[in-house]
XYZ file of C-alpha atoms in Angstrom:
252
model
C 16.035 -13.128 -20.164
C 14.417 -12.146 -16.850
C 14.043 -15.791 -15.830
C 17.726 -16.458 -16.547
C 18.788 -13.410 -14.559
C 16.520 -14.415 -11.697
C 18.070 -17.879 -11.651
C 21.536 -16.337 -11.524
C 20.496 -13.999 -8.703
C 19.066 -16.920 -6.725
C 22.289 -18.862 -7.269
C 24.463 -15.946 -6.163
C 22.389 -15.411 -3.020
C 22.539 -19.110 -2.154
C 26.338 -19.026 -2.450
C 26.407 -16.548 0.451
C 24.753 -19.146 2.680
C 26.515 -22.303 1.471
C 28.722 -24.479 3.638
C 31.712 -23.442 1.532
C 32.889 -19.839 1.749
C 32.307 -17.812 -1.418
C 35.660 -16.702 -2.826
C 35.679 -14.015 -5.514
C 38.985 -13.181 -7.239
C 37.834 -9.869 -8.731
C 38.163 -9.295 -12.464
C 38.473 -6.296 -14.781
C 37.646 -7.545 -18.287
C 36.265 -10.476 -20.250
C 39.641 -12.237 -20.431
C 40.224 -12.166 -16.668
C 36.611 -13.247 -16.080
C 37.131 -16.199 -18.393
C 40.184 -17.268 -16.415
C 38.205 -17.180 -13.160
C 35.386 -19.274 -14.615
C 37.823 -21.721 -16.217
C 39.423 -22.225 -12.805
C 36.046 -23.320 -11.437
C 34.770 -20.358 -9.425
C 30.943 -20.253 -9.292
C 30.540 -16.485 -9.720
C 32.393 -13.477 -11.099
C 32.848 -10.124 -9.358
C 34.311 -6.950 -10.818
C 36.639 -4.545 -9.006
C 35.868 -0.880 -9.618
C 39.458 0.221 -9.013
C 40.715 -2.256 -11.605
C 38.026 -1.487 -14.179
C 38.416 2.265 -13.844
C 42.216 1.995 -14.067
C 41.908 -0.162 -17.181
C 39.678 2.534 -18.689
C 42.118 5.292 -17.774
C 40.273 6.876 -14.858
C 40.884 7.146 -11.098
C 38.965 5.028 -8.611
C 36.207 6.535 -6.482
C 33.645 7.152 -9.235
C 36.240 8.860 -11.404
C 35.087 6.930 -14.480
C 31.802 7.658 -16.270
C 29.217 5.153 -15.119
C 28.326 4.397 -18.733
C 31.841 3.089 -19.356
C 31.895 1.115 -16.109
C 28.618 -0.589 -16.974
C 29.725 -1.227 -20.553
C 32.797 -3.022 -19.217
C 30.605 -5.076 -16.889
C 28.368 -5.973 -19.807
C 31.288 -7.315 -21.831
C 32.178 -9.518 -18.872
C 28.641 -10.798 -18.288
C 28.179 -11.672 -21.957
C 31.202 -13.965 -21.941
C 30.648 -16.025 -18.782
C 27.913 -18.534 -17.879
C 27.924 -17.791 -14.137
C 26.365 -15.000 -12.042
C 28.126 -11.637 -12.265
C 28.170 -9.050 -9.496
C 29.362 -5.516 -10.200
C 31.277 -3.164 -7.952
C 28.993 -0.162 -8.484
C 30.932 2.021 -6.031
C 28.449 4.446 -4.417
C 25.894 4.082 -7.206
C 27.127 6.966 -9.404
C 24.257 9.190 -8.305
C 21.766 7.030 -10.217
C 18.246 6.726 -8.896
C 17.557 3.233 -7.475
C 15.362 2.065 -10.346
C 17.807 3.308 -12.966
C 20.678 1.617 -11.145
C 18.785 -1.665 -11.114
C 17.773 -1.306 -14.754
C 21.358 -0.633 -15.831
C 22.635 -3.640 -13.890
C 20.063 -5.953 -15.423
C 20.586 -4.443 -18.856
C 24.246 -5.530 -18.836
C 23.445 -8.944 -17.351
C 24.566 -8.391 -13.754
C 22.626 -9.845 -10.822
C 24.540 -8.380 -7.901
C 26.291 -5.201 -6.851
C 28.528 -3.644 -4.245
C 27.242 -0.343 -2.914
C 29.506 1.574 -0.552
C 28.673 4.230 1.999
C 31.541 6.621 1.251
C 30.631 10.055 -0.071
C 33.037 10.587 -2.976
C 31.978 14.182 -3.461
C 31.783 15.577 0.072
C 34.195 13.125 1.673
C 33.607 10.945 4.733
C 30.617 8.661 5.079
C 27.035 9.222 4.054
C 24.453 9.233 6.821
C 23.732 5.635 7.788
C 19.972 6.114 7.894
C 19.884 7.799 4.509
C 22.036 5.057 3.019
C 19.761 2.403 4.481
C 16.796 4.108 2.832
C 18.631 4.071 -0.480
C 19.428 0.376 -0.130
C 15.780 -0.309 0.644
C 14.800 1.582 -2.514
C 17.277 -0.490 -4.559
C 15.808 -3.664 -3.058
C 12.268 -2.529 -3.885
C 13.292 -1.631 -7.447
C 14.898 -5.037 -7.936
C 11.817 -6.799 -6.604
C 9.656 -4.727 -8.923
C 11.893 -5.694 -11.847
C 11.441 -9.370 -11.004
C 15.127 -10.082 -10.325
C 16.238 -10.215 -6.668
C 19.624 -8.549 -7.166
C 22.155 -9.487 -4.491
C 23.265 -6.365 -2.622
C 26.669 -6.369 -0.935
C 26.542 -3.294 1.307
C 30.050 -1.969 1.824
C 30.713 -0.318 5.177
C 33.673 2.062 5.022
C 34.256 2.844 8.693
C 37.724 1.255 8.513
C 38.761 3.455 5.585
C 41.036 6.233 6.839
C 39.087 8.943 5.010
C 35.870 7.941 6.793
C 36.744 10.094 9.773
C 35.639 7.384 12.228
C 38.068 7.129 15.180
C 39.830 3.737 15.329
C 38.285 2.828 18.678
C 34.772 3.338 17.255
C 35.146 1.574 13.920
C 33.857 -1.863 14.935
C 30.802 -0.533 16.753
C 29.935 1.837 13.919
C 30.403 -0.925 11.331
C 28.056 -3.165 13.322
C 25.461 -0.379 13.608
C 25.589 0.342 9.909
C 25.685 -3.324 8.947
C 22.547 -4.073 10.925
C 20.730 -1.110 9.373
C 21.733 -2.183 5.886
C 20.619 -5.784 6.389
C 17.278 -4.580 7.734
C 16.950 -2.423 4.620
C 17.342 -5.441 2.359
C 21.073 -5.915 1.815
C 22.215 -9.532 1.489
C 25.777 -9.182 2.734
C 27.798 -6.605 4.681
C 31.304 -5.690 3.556
C 33.386 -3.875 6.206
C 36.303 -3.190 3.889
C 39.805 -2.707 5.244
C 39.530 -4.833 8.379
C 42.855 -6.489 9.092
C 42.704 -7.303 12.795
C 41.521 -10.815 13.582
C 39.646 -9.752 16.701
C 37.816 -7.072 14.746
C 36.768 -9.583 12.092
C 35.549 -11.999 14.761
C 33.542 -9.242 16.460
C 31.940 -8.175 13.191
C 30.947 -11.720 12.264
C 29.516 -12.293 15.743
C 27.533 -9.054 15.894
C 26.297 -8.603 12.327
C 23.296 -10.928 11.791
C 24.040 -11.817 8.188
C 26.815 -12.803 5.786
C 30.032 -10.795 6.129
C 32.484 -10.117 3.293
C 36.156 -10.174 4.313
C 39.564 -9.714 2.715
C 42.768 -11.697 2.975
C 46.047 -9.946 3.724
C 49.457 -10.971 2.348
C 50.966 -10.569 5.832
C 47.918 -11.512 7.882
C 44.575 -13.249 7.570
C 44.369 -15.978 4.961
C 41.401 -17.852 3.518
C 41.628 -20.681 6.026
C 41.528 -18.319 9.017
C 38.697 -16.232 7.558
C 36.742 -19.441 7.055
C 37.330 -20.400 10.701
C 36.127 -16.961 11.794
C 32.836 -17.449 9.948
C 33.339 -15.041 7.044
C 30.862 -15.902 4.275
C 32.464 -14.148 1.315
C 35.992 -13.066 0.428
C 36.928 -10.642 -2.336
C 40.244 -9.257 -3.536
C 39.493 -5.877 -5.096
C 42.126 -4.792 -7.638
C 44.910 -6.975 -6.182
C 45.156 -9.374 -9.131
C 44.902 -6.569 -11.675
C 47.835 -4.713 -10.154
C 49.698 -8.005 -9.792
C 49.249 -8.653 -13.516
C 50.593 -5.172 -14.281
C 53.613 -5.811 -12.064
C 54.359 -8.999 -14.022
C 54.004 -7.129 -17.306
C 56.206 -4.297 -16.029
C 58.969 -6.712 -15.083
C 58.727 -8.539 -18.400
C 58.984 -5.436 -20.571
C 61.864 -4.042 -18.529
C 63.759 -7.259 -19.137
C 63.560 -6.512 -22.860
C 65.741 -3.467 -22.286
C 68.435 -5.337 -20.358
């Protein structure tokens, strides 16, 4: 089992450095994961907002971590490709326990964000870097080099970072997180093309970006040098919108 997980982790890491940009249409259950794999995507990523909503809880670590990991396990058991889990801010788990729980459900990657869901704002960058380093050390000790996507939340309104400082602070945090052992930096919420270009140029590692319905698309993100693109809960909420329209038609 460890050798299979290690192979999946190595594959997922390599996808962040491939010539082709890694595109991850985030999933919320085994059925949606199966659709993504059937379409030909080389990896599966969960979206915490979608999974927690499916379970009946709010986003932002509102769902019990046990239920979030159980959902991830059902996904990993049904697909033959690497699975990376949106683990939010880590649910307060100690690094080794976090790694053990990920491996236990068959995941070989995780998102870890630097928002403080209890106190609000951002956690101290240095302290978060130390935590990421501890997660990296725990993964190495477990024999599976889990792929860490370090989310940087300076562009989130609740972060408290002034707009004119968001790029510089994201770069500072991104560099710290890469030095600590993260594999990719995810400055979520960036919509300005110049900001994306600056982040890619100044962060010395893979950068995770997002498309926008009225802005940046996959082709432009690829041109800007973004290594990974994810969609969060967009497809989950889109599926609910389709269902909502369909059931309302039954009443007409």
